[in-house]
Amino acid sequence: MTRERAVVPEAEFRSYYGRPVIKPPIWHEPHMPTYLYLGGMSGVSSMMAVMARLTGHDRLAATARVAAAAGAASGAALLAAELGRPERFLNMLRIFKPTSPMSVGSWILAAQGGLSAAALAGPLNAGPPGGLPHAGGRTGGPGRAPAGVLHGVLRPLGDAALLASGVTGPLTATYTAVLVADTAVPAWHEAYRELPFLFAGSAMAAAGAVSMLGTPRVHAGPARVVAVLGAAVETVAGEVMERRLGFLGEPYRTGRAGRLMRTARALTAGGGLLAAVAGRSRALTVLSGLALTAGSLCTRFGILEAGRASALDPKYTVVPQRRRLRAGAG
């Protein structure tokens, strides 16, 4: 028996006058992608500072403390600029809503900013207690006791804040992944499994790069290790995400987002390899740090652009819904 051919072709996908089904996310360049980069870098820098302090790498710890504080402050300023009015960020701190990623994220960011700034009291008061030299070159006198007391108070407070930032650091580095995944944007929502690992790896690569560039090479070994591990995690997570998403991974492979993600992958992989072989070579360290920084930025720009592209094209919203309906009916 021969099988009859369908006379009517399968209907093509159409939406209402080709308009998007959901509203695309609204954000401004370079504010939001750079904020995501700085927040991740700040969070991992805090973790690196804690580990360096506990293992006796005080020079690296000092660099990481400064990077964490600078990243948190700059990121908060960019977020305020993105919101249009700074008081909007303060309004989000009026309540704490555990079921809202935006509310939890606001409190995490505020805690990270305060703790990382307070942690600077450690390196700023790391010198031996005592007064400043007098004109005759001798120390002591009336200024010695107050300076010693100040040193004895501020440094423990700075170290306590640093230890606390070891808790807020990993949350700051990854909460933005939860924030974007908890939306209706197809390319973000369906990537909820891999985005935290992708953001964490990108943040590790960025923080390692900054500490590599800001620390003398003889003390920067642990920073290079963090950078290499971060580059590996980011690369693997990105590949797994795009393969698992299949059809919904198209926005990460096509258009402007695709170009950004391919550039990020090349820069991150190249920077990670250079960090692994740089040793104490200043030239290779600089090249590696710049490549990893640029790669991390491209990743953030690419992810946001892929989300916007998937929201603008209605097929990424409707086709998966139809597939789920057919699978349920079968």
Short mmCIF file of C-alpha atoms in Angstrom, two decimals:
data_model
loop_
_atom_site.label_atom_id
_atom_site.label_comp_id
_atom_site.label_asym_id
_atom_site.label_seq_id
_atom_site.Cartn_x
_atom_site.Cartn_y
_atom_site.Cartn_z
CA MET A 1 0.00 0.00 0.00
CA THR A 2 1.42 3.35 -0.99
CA ARG A 3 1.36 6.14 1.49
CA GLU A 4 -0.61 9.22 0.45
CA ARG A 5 1.25 12.49 0.30
CA ALA A 6 -0.12 15.43 2.21
CA VAL A 7 -1.76 17.89 -0.15
CA VAL A 8 -1.64 20.77 2.31
CA PRO A 9 1.90 21.70 3.37
CA GLU A 10 2.71 22.04 7.03
CA ALA A 11 1.80 25.48 8.26
CA GLU A 12 4.66 27.87 8.72
CA PHE A 13 5.17 29.64 12.00
CA ARG A 14 3.64 33.11 12.24
CA SER A 15 2.94 35.47 15.08
CA TYR A 16 0.53 38.37 15.22
CA TYR A 17 1.77 40.56 12.36
CA GLY A 18 5.27 39.24 13.11
CA ARG A 19 5.45 41.21 16.34
CA PRO A 20 7.34 39.92 19.42
CA VAL A 21 5.31 37.90 21.87
CA ILE A 22 7.18 39.25 24.89
CA LYS A 23 8.76 42.62 25.51
CA PRO A 24 12.52 42.66 24.92
CA PRO A 25 14.69 43.52 27.93
CA ILE A 26 15.63 47.17 28.12
CA TRP A 27 19.21 48.01 29.05
CA HIS A 28 21.82 50.46 27.91
CA GLU A 29 25.35 49.90 26.68
CA PRO A 30 27.86 49.96 28.15
CA HIS A 31 26.24 50.39 31.57
CA MET A 32 24.57 47.03 32.18
CA PRO A 33 27.14 44.64 30.63
CA THR A 34 29.97 46.47 32.37
CA TYR A 35 28.06 46.35 35.66
CA LEU A 36 27.73 42.57 35.29
CA TYR A 37 31.48 42.32 34.65
CA LEU A 38 32.43 44.52 37.60
CA GLY A 39 30.08 42.74 40.00
CA GLY A 40 31.49 39.35 39.10
CA MET A 41 35.07 40.58 39.30
CA SER A 42 34.42 42.15 42.70
CA GLY A 43 32.86 39.00 44.12
CA VAL A 44 35.66 36.65 43.10
CA SER A 45 38.29 39.22 44.12
CA SER A 46 36.85 39.14 47.65
CA MET A 47 37.09 35.36 47.73
CA MET A 48 40.65 35.53 46.42
CA ALA A 49 41.57 38.13 49.04
CA VAL A 50 40.25 35.90 51.82
CA MET A 51 42.18 32.86 50.62
CA ALA A 52 45.34 34.90 50.06
CA ARG A 53 45.11 36.42 53.54
CA LEU A 54 44.61 33.03 55.18
CA THR A 55 47.54 31.47 53.30
CA GLY A 56 50.01 34.29 53.92
CA HIS A 57 49.96 35.87 50.43
CA ASP A 58 49.53 39.36 51.87
CA ARG A 59 50.65 41.25 48.74
CA LEU A 60 48.10 39.44 46.59
CA ALA A 61 45.46 39.88 49.28
CA ALA A 62 46.00 43.64 49.28
CA THR A 63 45.57 43.84 45.49
CA ALA A 64 42.44 41.69 45.58
CA ARG A 65 40.93 43.81 48.36
CA VAL A 66 41.36 46.96 46.28
CA ALA A 67 39.95 45.25 43.17
CA ALA A 68 36.91 44.03 45.11
CA ALA A 69 36.14 47.46 46.55
CA ALA A 70 36.73 49.29 43.27
CA GLY A 71 34.59 46.80 41.34
CA ALA A 72 31.71 46.99 43.79
CA ALA A 73 31.73 50.80 43.92
CA SER A 74 32.02 51.21 40.15
CA GLY A 75 29.36 48.57 39.52
CA ALA A 76 26.94 50.26 41.91
CA ALA A 77 27.50 53.59 40.16
CA LEU A 78 26.78 52.01 36.76
CA LEU A 79 23.66 50.30 38.11
CA ALA A 80 22.40 53.63 39.47
CA ALA A 81 23.04 55.21 36.08
CA GLU A 82 21.18 52.34 34.37
CA LEU A 83 18.19 52.82 36.66
CA GLY A 84 18.03 56.48 35.69
CA ARG A 85 17.67 57.79 39.23
CA PRO A 86 19.99 56.67 42.05
CA GLU A 87 17.18 56.68 44.61
CA ARG A 88 15.57 53.76 42.78
CA PHE A 89 18.35 51.51 44.04
CA LEU A 90 17.84 52.77 47.59
CA ASN A 91 14.10 52.12 47.27
CA MET A 92 14.83 48.46 46.55
CA LEU A 93 16.50 48.23 49.99
CA ARG A 94 13.38 49.32 51.83
CA ILE A 95 12.19 45.71 52.07
CA PHE A 96 13.78 42.27 51.86
CA LYS A 97 11.77 39.79 49.80
CA PRO A 98 13.39 36.34 49.72
CA THR A 99 11.23 35.22 46.78
CA SER A 100 12.43 38.10 44.58
CA PRO A 101 15.85 37.71 42.90
CA MET A 102 15.90 41.48 42.38
CA SER A 103 15.35 42.19 46.09
CA VAL A 104 17.87 39.59 47.25
CA GLY A 105 20.38 40.78 44.65
CA SER A 106 20.06 44.39 45.79
CA TRP A 107 20.88 43.43 49.36
CA ILE A 108 23.78 41.22 48.24
CA LEU A 109 25.23 44.07 46.19
CA ALA A 110 24.82 46.56 49.05
CA ALA A 111 26.48 44.16 51.52
CA GLN A 112 29.34 43.43 49.12
CA GLY A 113 29.97 47.12 48.54
CA GLY A 114 30.04 47.95 52.24
CA LEU A 115 32.14 44.98 53.31
CA SER A 116 34.68 45.29 50.50
CA ALA A 117 35.13 48.99 51.29
CA ALA A 118 35.54 48.27 55.02
CA ALA A 119 38.05 45.51 54.20
CA LEU A 120 40.40 48.17 52.83
CA ALA A 121 41.15 49.15 56.43
CA GLY A 122 43.44 46.09 56.58
CA PRO A 123 46.05 46.95 53.91
CA LEU A 124 45.79 50.68 54.61
CA ASN A 125 46.87 50.00 58.19
CA ALA A 126 49.23 47.12 57.53
CA GLY A 127 52.36 48.96 58.60
CA PRO A 128 53.83 48.65 62.09
CA PRO A 129 51.99 50.58 64.75
CA GLY A 130 53.51 53.76 65.97
CA GLY A 131 53.68 57.47 65.26
CA LEU A 132 55.08 59.18 62.23
CA PRO A 133 58.71 60.34 62.42
CA HIS A 134 59.24 63.79 63.86
CA ALA A 135 61.38 66.41 62.20
CA GLY A 136 64.47 65.01 63.86
CA GLY A 137 63.81 61.54 62.40
CA ARG A 138 62.72 59.98 65.68
CA THR A 139 59.42 58.25 66.33
CA GLY A 140 57.43 58.36 69.50
CA GLY A 141 56.08 61.29 71.39
CA PRO A 142 52.46 62.21 71.78
CA GLY A 143 51.44 60.83 68.35
CA ARG A 144 52.67 57.30 68.99
CA ALA A 145 49.94 55.97 71.24
CA PRO A 146 46.93 57.25 69.23
CA ALA A 147 48.42 55.90 66.00
CA GLY A 148 49.09 52.54 67.62
CA VAL A 149 45.56 52.37 68.99
CA LEU A 150 44.13 53.30 65.59
CA HIS A 151 46.18 50.60 63.92
CA GLY A 152 45.13 48.05 66.51
CA VAL A 153 41.44 48.81 65.93
CA LEU A 154 41.21 49.32 62.17
CA ARG A 155 43.21 46.32 61.01
CA PRO A 156 41.11 43.71 62.90
CA LEU A 157 37.94 45.43 61.69
CA GLY A 158 39.23 45.32 58.13
CA ASP A 159 40.08 41.64 58.42
CA ALA A 160 36.66 40.88 59.89
CA ALA A 161 34.98 42.68 56.99
CA LEU A 162 37.19 40.75 54.59
CA LEU A 163 36.10 37.41 56.06
CA ALA A 164 32.46 38.45 55.80
CA SER A 165 32.97 39.44 52.15
CA GLY A 166 34.06 35.85 51.59
CA VAL A 167 30.37 35.02 52.02
CA THR A 168 28.91 37.84 49.90
CA GLY A 169 31.61 37.44 47.23
CA PRO A 170 30.42 34.20 45.60
CA LEU A 171 26.82 35.41 45.82
CA THR A 172 27.74 38.66 44.07
CA ALA A 173 29.57 36.76 41.35
CA THR A 174 26.59 34.55 40.47
CA TYR A 175 23.35 36.24 41.55
CA THR A 176 23.08 38.13 38.24
CA ALA A 177 22.87 34.77 36.44
CA VAL A 178 19.83 33.87 38.56
CA LEU A 179 18.42 37.34 37.94
CA VAL A 180 18.48 37.09 34.14
CA ALA A 181 17.37 33.43 34.12
CA ASP A 182 14.31 34.29 36.24
CA THR A 183 12.67 36.03 33.27
CA ALA A 184 10.54 35.08 30.29
CA VAL A 185 13.41 35.82 27.87
CA PRO A 186 13.87 32.45 26.10
CA ALA A 187 17.67 32.46 25.65
CA TRP A 188 18.13 33.28 29.34
CA HIS A 189 15.33 31.31 30.98
CA GLU A 190 16.11 28.03 29.23
CA ALA A 191 19.83 28.41 30.06
CA TYR A 192 19.18 28.52 33.82
CA ARG A 193 21.32 25.42 34.44
CA GLU A 194 24.51 26.69 32.83
CA LEU A 195 24.35 30.46 33.32
CA PRO A 196 25.55 30.41 36.97
CA PHE A 197 28.61 28.36 35.95
CA LEU A 198 29.21 30.60 32.94
CA PHE A 199 29.00 33.75 35.06
CA ALA A 200 31.17 32.23 37.80
CA GLY A 201 33.87 31.16 35.34
CA SER A 202 33.84 34.54 33.64
CA ALA A 203 34.12 36.28 37.03
CA MET A 204 37.04 34.05 38.05
CA ALA A 205 38.87 34.82 34.81
CA ALA A 206 38.25 38.55 35.25
CA ALA A 207 39.34 38.66 38.90
CA GLY A 208 42.41 36.55 38.22
CA ALA A 209 43.35 38.87 35.36
CA VAL A 210 43.06 42.01 37.48
CA SER A 211 45.12 40.56 40.32
CA MET A 212 47.73 39.25 37.86
CA LEU A 213 48.12 42.74 36.43
CA GLY A 214 48.16 44.50 39.81
CA THR A 215 50.47 42.19 41.75
CA PRO A 216 54.24 41.68 41.33
CA ARG A 217 54.83 38.54 39.30
CA VAL A 218 56.61 36.73 42.13
CA HIS A 219 53.43 37.02 44.25
CA ALA A 220 50.83 36.50 41.50
CA GLY A 221 50.95 32.70 41.18
CA PRO A 222 47.57 32.01 42.86
CA ALA A 223 45.94 34.70 40.71
CA ARG A 224 47.16 32.92 37.57
CA VAL A 225 45.69 29.66 38.83
CA VAL A 226 42.30 31.34 39.41
CA ALA A 227 42.43 32.88 35.94
CA VAL A 228 43.20 29.54 34.26
CA LEU A 229 40.45 27.72 36.17
CA GLY A 230 37.96 30.49 35.40
CA ALA A 231 38.77 30.41 31.69
CA ALA A 232 38.27 26.63 31.64
CA VAL A 233 34.94 26.79 33.52
CA GLU A 234 33.63 29.59 31.30
CA THR A 235 34.61 27.81 28.08
CA VAL A 236 33.11 24.46 29.08
CA ALA A 237 29.92 26.01 30.46
CA GLY A 238 29.39 28.02 27.28
CA GLU A 239 29.83 24.99 25.05
CA VAL A 240 27.51 22.82 27.17
CA MET A 241 24.88 25.57 27.26
CA GLU A 242 24.75 26.10 23.50
CA ARG A 243 24.62 22.37 22.75
CA ARG A 244 21.90 21.63 25.29
CA LEU A 245 19.73 24.54 24.16
CA GLY A 246 19.77 23.38 20.53
CA PHE A 247 17.22 25.50 18.66
CA LEU A 248 17.07 28.03 21.51
CA GLY A 249 20.85 28.36 21.38
CA GLU A 250 20.68 30.03 17.95
CA PRO A 251 20.74 33.58 19.38
CA TYR A 252 24.12 32.78 20.98
CA ARG A 253 25.51 31.67 17.61
CA THR A 254 24.06 34.18 15.16
CA GLY A 255 24.10 37.91 14.59
CA ARG A 256 25.87 40.34 16.86
CA ALA A 257 25.51 38.09 19.89
CA GLY A 258 27.15 35.24 17.99
CA ARG A 259 30.11 37.41 17.03
CA LEU A 260 30.51 38.58 20.61
CA MET A 261 30.35 35.06 22.03
CA ARG A 262 32.87 33.70 19.50
CA THR A 263 35.21 36.58 20.27
CA ALA A 264 34.78 35.99 23.99
CA ARG A 265 35.54 32.30 23.58
CA ALA A 266 38.72 32.97 21.62
CA LEU A 267 39.96 35.67 24.02
CA THR A 268 39.16 33.61 27.12
CA ALA A 269 40.78 30.44 25.81
CA GLY A 270 43.84 32.33 24.58
CA GLY A 271 44.15 34.32 27.79
CA GLY A 272 43.85 31.18 29.89
CA LEU A 273 46.57 29.42 27.91
CA LEU A 274 48.87 32.44 28.22
CA ALA A 275 48.25 32.60 31.98
CA ALA A 276 49.18 28.93 32.27
CA VAL A 277 52.56 29.44 30.57
CA ALA A 278 53.29 33.05 31.57
CA GLY A 279 55.28 32.19 34.69
CA ARG A 280 57.15 35.37 35.64
CA SER A 281 57.12 36.83 32.12
CA ARG A 282 55.70 40.33 32.40
CA ALA A 283 54.81 40.56 28.70
CA LEU A 284 52.85 37.30 28.70
CA THR A 285 51.15 38.24 31.97
CA VAL A 286 49.97 41.56 30.52
CA LEU A 287 48.74 39.92 27.31
CA SER A 288 46.92 37.25 29.28
CA GLY A 289 45.31 39.74 31.66
CA LEU A 290 44.10 41.99 28.84
CA ALA A 291 42.74 39.04 26.84
CA LEU A 292 40.86 37.62 29.83
CA THR A 293 39.42 41.03 30.71
CA ALA A 294 38.25 41.63 27.15
CA GLY A 295 36.86 38.09 26.96
CA SER A 296 34.86 38.50 30.16
CA LEU A 297 33.40 41.78 28.92
CA CYS A 298 32.49 40.25 25.55
CA THR A 299 30.74 37.38 27.35
CA ARG A 300 28.52 39.78 29.29
CA PHE A 301 27.74 41.86 26.19
CA GLY A 302 27.02 38.68 24.20
CA ILE A 303 24.68 37.13 26.76
CA LEU A 304 22.62 40.30 27.04
CA GLU A 305 22.47 40.70 23.27
CA ALA A 306 21.40 37.05 22.82
CA GLY A 307 18.58 37.60 25.29
CA ARG A 308 17.35 40.66 23.45
CA ALA A 309 17.50 38.86 20.09
CA SER A 310 15.53 35.88 21.41
CA ALA A 311 12.84 38.17 22.82
CA LEU A 312 12.47 40.11 19.57
CA ASP A 313 11.98 36.98 17.46
CA PRO A 314 8.63 35.38 18.41
CA LYS A 315 9.64 31.92 17.19
CA TYR A 316 11.89 31.43 20.21
CA THR A 317 8.85 31.90 22.45
CA VAL A 318 6.13 30.09 20.50
CA VAL A 319 7.92 27.13 18.87
CA PRO A 320 9.15 25.63 22.19
CA GLN A 321 5.63 26.04 23.60
CA ARG A 322 4.15 24.14 20.66
CA ARG A 323 6.73 21.40 21.00
CA ARG A 324 5.91 20.98 24.69
CA LEU A 325 2.19 20.80 23.87
CA ARG A 326 2.76 18.14 21.22
CA ALA A 327 4.99 16.16 23.58
CA GLY A 328 2.32 16.33 26.30
CA ALA A 329 -0.42 15.30 23.91
CA GLY A 330 1.62 12.33 22.71
#
